[in-house]
XYZ file of C-alpha atoms in Angstrom:
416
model
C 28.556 -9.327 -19.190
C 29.810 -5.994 -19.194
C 28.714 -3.686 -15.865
C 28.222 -0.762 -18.626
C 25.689 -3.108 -20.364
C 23.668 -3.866 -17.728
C 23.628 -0.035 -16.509
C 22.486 0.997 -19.987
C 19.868 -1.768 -20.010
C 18.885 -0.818 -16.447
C 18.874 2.804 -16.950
C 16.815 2.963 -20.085
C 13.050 1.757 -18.456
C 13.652 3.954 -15.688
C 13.933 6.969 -17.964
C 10.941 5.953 -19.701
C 8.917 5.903 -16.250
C 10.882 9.241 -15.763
C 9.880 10.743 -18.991
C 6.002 9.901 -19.264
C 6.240 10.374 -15.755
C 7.042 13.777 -16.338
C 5.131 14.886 -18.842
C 1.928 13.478 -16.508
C 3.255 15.937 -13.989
C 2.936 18.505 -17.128
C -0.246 17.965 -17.961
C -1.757 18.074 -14.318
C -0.251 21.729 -14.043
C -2.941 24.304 -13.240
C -1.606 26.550 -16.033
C -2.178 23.939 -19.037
C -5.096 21.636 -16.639
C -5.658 18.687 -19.257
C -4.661 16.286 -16.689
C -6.023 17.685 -13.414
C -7.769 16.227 -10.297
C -11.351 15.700 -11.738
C -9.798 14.241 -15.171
C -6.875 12.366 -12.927
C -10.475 10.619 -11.058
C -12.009 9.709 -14.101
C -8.583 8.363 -15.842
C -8.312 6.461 -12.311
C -11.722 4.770 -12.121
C -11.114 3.697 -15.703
C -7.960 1.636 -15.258
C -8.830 0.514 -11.440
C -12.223 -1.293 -12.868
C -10.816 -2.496 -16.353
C -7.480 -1.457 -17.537
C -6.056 -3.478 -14.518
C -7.868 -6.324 -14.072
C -7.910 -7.425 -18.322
C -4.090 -6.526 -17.770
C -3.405 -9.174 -14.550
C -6.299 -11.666 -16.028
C -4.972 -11.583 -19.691
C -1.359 -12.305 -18.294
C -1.595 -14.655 -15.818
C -4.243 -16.676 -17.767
C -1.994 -17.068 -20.790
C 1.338 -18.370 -18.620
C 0.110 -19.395 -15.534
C -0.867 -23.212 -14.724
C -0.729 -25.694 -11.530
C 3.137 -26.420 -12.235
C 3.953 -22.861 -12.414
C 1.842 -21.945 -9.450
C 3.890 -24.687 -7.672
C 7.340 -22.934 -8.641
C 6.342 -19.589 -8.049
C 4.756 -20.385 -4.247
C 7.557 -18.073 -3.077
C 6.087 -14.953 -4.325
C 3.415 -14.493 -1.991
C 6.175 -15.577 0.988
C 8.302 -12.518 -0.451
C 6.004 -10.047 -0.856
C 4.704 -10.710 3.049
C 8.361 -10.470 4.165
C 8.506 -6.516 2.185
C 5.699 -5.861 4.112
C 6.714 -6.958 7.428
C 10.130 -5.753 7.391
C 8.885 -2.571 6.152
C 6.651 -2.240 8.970
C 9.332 -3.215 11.640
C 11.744 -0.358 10.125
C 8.766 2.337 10.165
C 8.042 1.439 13.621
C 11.824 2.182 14.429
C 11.735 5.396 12.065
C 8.669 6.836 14.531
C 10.068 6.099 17.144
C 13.248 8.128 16.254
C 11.468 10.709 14.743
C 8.713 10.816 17.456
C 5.995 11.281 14.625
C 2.697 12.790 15.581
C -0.087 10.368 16.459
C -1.821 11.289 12.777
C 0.959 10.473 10.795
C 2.392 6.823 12.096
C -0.356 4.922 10.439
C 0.844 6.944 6.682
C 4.643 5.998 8.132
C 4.002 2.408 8.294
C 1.903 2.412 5.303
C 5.011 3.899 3.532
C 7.879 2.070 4.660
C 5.826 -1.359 4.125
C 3.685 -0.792 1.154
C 5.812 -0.944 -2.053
C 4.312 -0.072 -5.924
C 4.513 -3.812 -6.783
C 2.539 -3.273 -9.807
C 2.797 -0.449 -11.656
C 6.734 0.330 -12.103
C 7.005 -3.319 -12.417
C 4.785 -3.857 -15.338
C 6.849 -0.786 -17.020
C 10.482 -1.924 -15.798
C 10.312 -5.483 -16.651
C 8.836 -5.303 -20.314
C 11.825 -2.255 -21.215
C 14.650 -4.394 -19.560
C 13.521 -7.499 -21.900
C 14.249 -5.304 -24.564
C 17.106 -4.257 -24.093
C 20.687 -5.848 -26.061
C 22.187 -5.849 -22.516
C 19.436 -7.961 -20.634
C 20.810 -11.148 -19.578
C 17.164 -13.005 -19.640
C 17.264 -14.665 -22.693
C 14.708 -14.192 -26.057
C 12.558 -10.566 -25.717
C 9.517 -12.403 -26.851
C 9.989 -14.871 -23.773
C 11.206 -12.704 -21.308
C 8.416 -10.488 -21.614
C 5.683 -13.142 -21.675
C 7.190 -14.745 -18.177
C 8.273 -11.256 -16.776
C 5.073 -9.968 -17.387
C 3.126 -12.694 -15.538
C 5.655 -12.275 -12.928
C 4.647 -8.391 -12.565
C 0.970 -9.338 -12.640
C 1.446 -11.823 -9.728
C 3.268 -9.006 -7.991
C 0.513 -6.500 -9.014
C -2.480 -8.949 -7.734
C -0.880 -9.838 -4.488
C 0.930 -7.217 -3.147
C -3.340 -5.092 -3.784
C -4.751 -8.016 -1.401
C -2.125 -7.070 1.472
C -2.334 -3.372 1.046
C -5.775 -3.113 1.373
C -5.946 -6.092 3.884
C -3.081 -4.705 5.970
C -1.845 -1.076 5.415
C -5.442 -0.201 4.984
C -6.287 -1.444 8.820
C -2.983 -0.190 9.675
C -3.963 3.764 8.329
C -7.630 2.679 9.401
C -6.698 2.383 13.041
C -3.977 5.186 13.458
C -6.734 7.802 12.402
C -8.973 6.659 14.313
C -7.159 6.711 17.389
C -5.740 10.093 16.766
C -9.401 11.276 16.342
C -10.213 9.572 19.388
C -8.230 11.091 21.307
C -9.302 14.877 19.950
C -12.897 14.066 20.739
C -11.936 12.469 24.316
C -10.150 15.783 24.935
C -13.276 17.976 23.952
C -15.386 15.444 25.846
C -13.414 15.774 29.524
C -13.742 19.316 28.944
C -16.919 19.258 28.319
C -18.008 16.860 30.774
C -16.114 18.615 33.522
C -17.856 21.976 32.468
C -21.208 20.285 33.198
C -20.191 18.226 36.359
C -19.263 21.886 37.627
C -22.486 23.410 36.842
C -24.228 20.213 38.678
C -22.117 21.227 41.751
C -22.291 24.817 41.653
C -25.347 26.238 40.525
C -25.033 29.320 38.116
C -26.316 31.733 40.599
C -23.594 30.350 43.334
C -21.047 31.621 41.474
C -21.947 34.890 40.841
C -22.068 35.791 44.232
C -18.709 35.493 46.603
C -20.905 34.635 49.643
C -23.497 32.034 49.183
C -26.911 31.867 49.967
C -29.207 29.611 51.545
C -30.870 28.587 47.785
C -27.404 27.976 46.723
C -26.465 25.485 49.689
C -24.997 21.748 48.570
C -27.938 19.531 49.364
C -26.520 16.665 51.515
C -27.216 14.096 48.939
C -24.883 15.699 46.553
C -22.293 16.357 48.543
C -20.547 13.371 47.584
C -17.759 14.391 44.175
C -18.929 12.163 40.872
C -17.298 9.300 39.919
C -16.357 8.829 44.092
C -18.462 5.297 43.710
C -16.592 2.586 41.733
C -19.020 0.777 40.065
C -18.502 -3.337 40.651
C -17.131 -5.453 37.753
C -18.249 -8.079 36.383
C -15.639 -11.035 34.090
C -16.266 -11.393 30.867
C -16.313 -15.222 29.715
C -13.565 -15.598 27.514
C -15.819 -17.491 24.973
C -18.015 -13.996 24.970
C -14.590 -12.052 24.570
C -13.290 -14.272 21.404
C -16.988 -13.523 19.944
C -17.016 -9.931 20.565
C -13.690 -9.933 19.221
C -14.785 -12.007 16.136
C -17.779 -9.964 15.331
C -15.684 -6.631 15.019
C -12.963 -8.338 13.193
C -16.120 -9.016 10.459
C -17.452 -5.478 11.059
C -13.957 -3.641 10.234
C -12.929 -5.678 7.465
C -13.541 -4.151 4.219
C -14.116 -7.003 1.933
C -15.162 -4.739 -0.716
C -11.812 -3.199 -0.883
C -10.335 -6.650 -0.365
C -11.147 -8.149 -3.498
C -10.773 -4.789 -5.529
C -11.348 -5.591 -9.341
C -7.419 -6.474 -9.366
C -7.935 -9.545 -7.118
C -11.026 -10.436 -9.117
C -8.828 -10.180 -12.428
C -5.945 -12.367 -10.450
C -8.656 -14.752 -9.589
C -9.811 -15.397 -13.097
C -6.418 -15.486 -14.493
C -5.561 -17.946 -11.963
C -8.703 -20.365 -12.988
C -8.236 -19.691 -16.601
C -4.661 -20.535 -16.675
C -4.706 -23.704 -14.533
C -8.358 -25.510 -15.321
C -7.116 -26.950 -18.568
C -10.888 -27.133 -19.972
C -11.621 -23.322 -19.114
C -7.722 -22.766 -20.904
C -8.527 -24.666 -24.232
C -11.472 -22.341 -24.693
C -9.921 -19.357 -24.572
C -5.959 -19.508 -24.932
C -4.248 -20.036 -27.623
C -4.665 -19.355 -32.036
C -6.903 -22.460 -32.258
C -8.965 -21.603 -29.019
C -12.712 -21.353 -29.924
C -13.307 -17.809 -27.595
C -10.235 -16.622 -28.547
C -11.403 -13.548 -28.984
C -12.423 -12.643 -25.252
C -8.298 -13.206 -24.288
C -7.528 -10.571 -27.509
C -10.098 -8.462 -26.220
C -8.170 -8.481 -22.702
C -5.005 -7.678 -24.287
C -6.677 -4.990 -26.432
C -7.881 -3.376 -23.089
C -4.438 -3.929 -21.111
C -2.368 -2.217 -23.455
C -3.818 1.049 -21.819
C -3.129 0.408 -18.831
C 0.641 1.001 -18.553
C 0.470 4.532 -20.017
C -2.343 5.257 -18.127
C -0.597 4.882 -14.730
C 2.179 6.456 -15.402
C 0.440 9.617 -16.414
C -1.654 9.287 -13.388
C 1.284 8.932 -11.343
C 3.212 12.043 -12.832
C -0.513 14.150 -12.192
C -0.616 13.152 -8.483
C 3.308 14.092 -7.715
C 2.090 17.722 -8.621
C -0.003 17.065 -4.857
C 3.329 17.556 -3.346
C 4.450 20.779 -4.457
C 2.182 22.701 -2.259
C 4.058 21.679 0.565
C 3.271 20.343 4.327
C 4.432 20.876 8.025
C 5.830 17.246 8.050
C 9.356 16.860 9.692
C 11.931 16.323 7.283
C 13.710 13.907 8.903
C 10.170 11.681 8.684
C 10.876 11.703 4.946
C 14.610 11.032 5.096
C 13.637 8.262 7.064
C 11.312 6.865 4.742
C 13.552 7.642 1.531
C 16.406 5.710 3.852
C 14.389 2.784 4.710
C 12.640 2.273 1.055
C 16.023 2.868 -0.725
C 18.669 1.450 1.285
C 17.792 -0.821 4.189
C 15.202 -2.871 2.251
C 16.915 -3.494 -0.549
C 19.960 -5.033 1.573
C 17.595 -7.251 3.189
C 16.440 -8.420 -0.076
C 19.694 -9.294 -1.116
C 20.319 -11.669 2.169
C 16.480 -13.004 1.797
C 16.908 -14.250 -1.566
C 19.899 -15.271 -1.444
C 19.397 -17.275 1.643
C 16.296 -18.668 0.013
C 18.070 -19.839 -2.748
C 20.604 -21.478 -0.708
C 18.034 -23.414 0.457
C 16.156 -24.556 -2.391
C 13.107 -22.425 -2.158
C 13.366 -20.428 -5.401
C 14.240 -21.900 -8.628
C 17.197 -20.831 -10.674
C 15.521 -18.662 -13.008
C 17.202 -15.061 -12.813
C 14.219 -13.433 -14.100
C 12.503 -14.478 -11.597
C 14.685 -13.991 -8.760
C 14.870 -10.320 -10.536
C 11.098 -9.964 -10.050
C 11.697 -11.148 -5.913
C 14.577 -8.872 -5.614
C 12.792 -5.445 -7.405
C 9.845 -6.153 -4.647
C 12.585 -4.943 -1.773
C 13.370 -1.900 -3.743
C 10.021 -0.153 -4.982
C 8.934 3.348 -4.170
C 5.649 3.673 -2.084
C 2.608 2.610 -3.242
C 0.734 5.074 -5.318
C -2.517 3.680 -3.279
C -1.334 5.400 -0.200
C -2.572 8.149 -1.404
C -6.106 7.487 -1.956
C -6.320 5.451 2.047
C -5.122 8.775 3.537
C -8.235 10.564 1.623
C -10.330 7.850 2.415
C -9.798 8.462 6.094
C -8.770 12.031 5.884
C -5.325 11.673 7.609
C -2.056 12.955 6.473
C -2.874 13.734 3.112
C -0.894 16.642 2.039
C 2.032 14.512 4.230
C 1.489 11.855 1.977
C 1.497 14.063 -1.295
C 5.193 15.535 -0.144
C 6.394 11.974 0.907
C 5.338 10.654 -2.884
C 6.760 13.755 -4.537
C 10.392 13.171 -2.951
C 10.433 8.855 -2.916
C 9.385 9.091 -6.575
C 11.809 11.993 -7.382
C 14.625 9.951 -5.817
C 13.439 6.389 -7.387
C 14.953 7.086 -11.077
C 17.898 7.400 -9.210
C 18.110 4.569 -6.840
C 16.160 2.066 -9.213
C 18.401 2.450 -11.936
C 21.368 1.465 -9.404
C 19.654 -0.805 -7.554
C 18.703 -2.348 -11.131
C 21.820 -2.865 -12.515
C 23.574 -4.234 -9.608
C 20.664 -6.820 -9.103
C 20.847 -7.784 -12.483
C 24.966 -8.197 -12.154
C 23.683 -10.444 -8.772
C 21.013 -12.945 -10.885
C 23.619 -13.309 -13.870
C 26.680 -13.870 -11.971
């Protein structure tokens, strides 16, 4: 097939990301405000708590059973190995950079968490389309591409908010730790003095006999080192346990994605639950058109959403530019090599079947732009979030160009 082909074909869904993109970015301007922050939170709530989940449910239901689960055990494997990776590169990028204490958690977060859901469900659909693909029949590409993107979509929300989320969770903390252990030496020190040196003592340069150091507090604080006492290990592991359970946030864990993976998963591979409701002849038929009905929204919804948040970054930050070269580098370039040598390798060795859509799907997952959910962790914790608007505005500025070449050469790679 023709490299021009496959460019066009490439080129065309990123455009269309580009162009509704764009005109989200429009609408969120302060001049014509249709699409701004209050109606962008509205919009948002809408597709997080149904547009999403009838879109992954609906999908995965109608193409997803045991034997495909069996082929597509991979998927999961990949998506940890983005993550991973991505956080071993970030770690490298701070320590190059020497990022500020505030702003590692939102680098990590970044360089590991890609937008394995939303692009995806917009790329893969347009590229099925397309004269040039080299997947086959639209009608099936789509219907197998799609499930593919949902998968993507369901598992790459459990890590993000089971692992970036701790990740941005921790940093801020820590950096606010450290401000209020500052302020508390200071102030602690302020009143130790005071103990010491009574307020009239130091108002005179010769003291008097009220002011005189009683013996018993002659000796500094702190001079006593209080004894310690071990810890079982058994108590330690418990301790350890019990916080684990305290920190994790198990309501953003199974976010009303997961739930709609969940139900897609035991619709499509009970076959009792899957005569009922998939299929012309099934008898509550009607709840899987419903789904669909609802998850057509959802793709134009994002996009606009996305476009409207992008406008975040125009204000501007103090981060260091070479943080977001870094990030722009390591999302862009570096990942997307090492998806090239995982997949291939993993083919090699009989872990992926031959289907080039699929190993498509597993190849896109290296080269995705941040996650869009970034955004809302940093607010949630109120850490680097004008940082994280700029960081969006440039990776996402930069992706039409680097996804439409990293596009067309991976679909050269899976039909060669």
């Amino acid at each position: 097939m023709a490299l021009l082909d496959l460019f066009v074909a490439a080129s065309v869904p990123i455009l269309e990301v580009l162009l509704v993109t764009g005109l989200g970015s429009f609408l969120a301007l302060d001049s014509i405000n249709i699409l701004g922050e209050d109606a962008r939170k509205h919009i948002n709530n809408v597709v997080f708590y149904i547009f999403n989940p009838a879109l992954i449910a609906g999908n995965l239901a109608k193409t997803i059973t045991f034997d495909s689960m069996v082929k597509l055990w991979f998927m999961p494997v990949n998506i940890l190995i983005t993550f991973i990776a991505g956080s071993a590169l970030g770690w490298v990028l701070i320590q190059i950079t020497r990022a500020p204490s505030h702003l590692r958690g939102l680098i990590l977060g970044c360089c590991a968490a890609g937008n394995l859901g939303n692009l995806l469900l917009i790329i893969i659909p347009a590229v099925c389309k397309e004269k040039g693909s080299p997947f086959g029949a639209p009608d099936v590409c789509n219907t197998y591409g799609m499930a593919y993107a949902s998968l993507s979509m369901a598992i790459g929300a459990i890590y993000l908010w089971s692992y970036v989320y701790n990740i941005v969770r921790i940093s801020s903390s820590k950096s606010k730790e450290v401000k209020e252990n500052v302020y508390v030496s200071s102030l602690k020190f302020s009143e130790e003095t005071s103990k010491l040196f009574p307020r009239s003592c130091t108002e005179e340069l010769l003291p008097s006999e009220d002011c005189m150091i009683p013996e018993d507090q002659a000796e500094l604080p702190y001079s006593r080192s209080p004894e310690k006492k071990e810890v079982p290990f058994s108590v330690k592991c418990k301790q350890h346990l019990e916080m684990l359970a305290r920190n994790i946030n198990f309501k953003r864990l199974f976010a009303p994605s997961t739930i709609g993976a969940i139900v897609g998963f035991v619709v499509g591979i009970v076959p009792q639950i899957r005569w009922l409701l998939i299929g012309e002849s099934a008898p509550l038929r009607v709840i899987q058109d419903s789904a669909s009905l609802l998850s057509d929204g959802a793709v134009p919804a994002l996009t606009l959403i996305v476009g409207g948040n992008l406008t975040k970054g125009l204000k501007g930050s103090g981060i260091q530019k070479s943080i977001v070269i870094g990030i722009v580098v390591v999302k862009y370039i570096l990942m997307p090599l090492l998806g090239v040598v995982v997949i291939k390798v993993a083919f090699k060795l009989g872990l992926i079947h031959s289907d080039p859509l699929y190993q498509f799907v597993l190849l896109l997952q290296f080269a995705m732009p941040p996650a869009m959910n970034m955004g809302t962790i940093t607010q949630l914790f109120g850490s680097g979030e004008s940082e994280c608007s700029v960081i969006m505005l440039w990776t996402y500025s930069l992706a039409s160009v680097s996804l439409t070449i990293w596009t067309t050469f991976f679909m050269w790679l899976v039909s060669s």
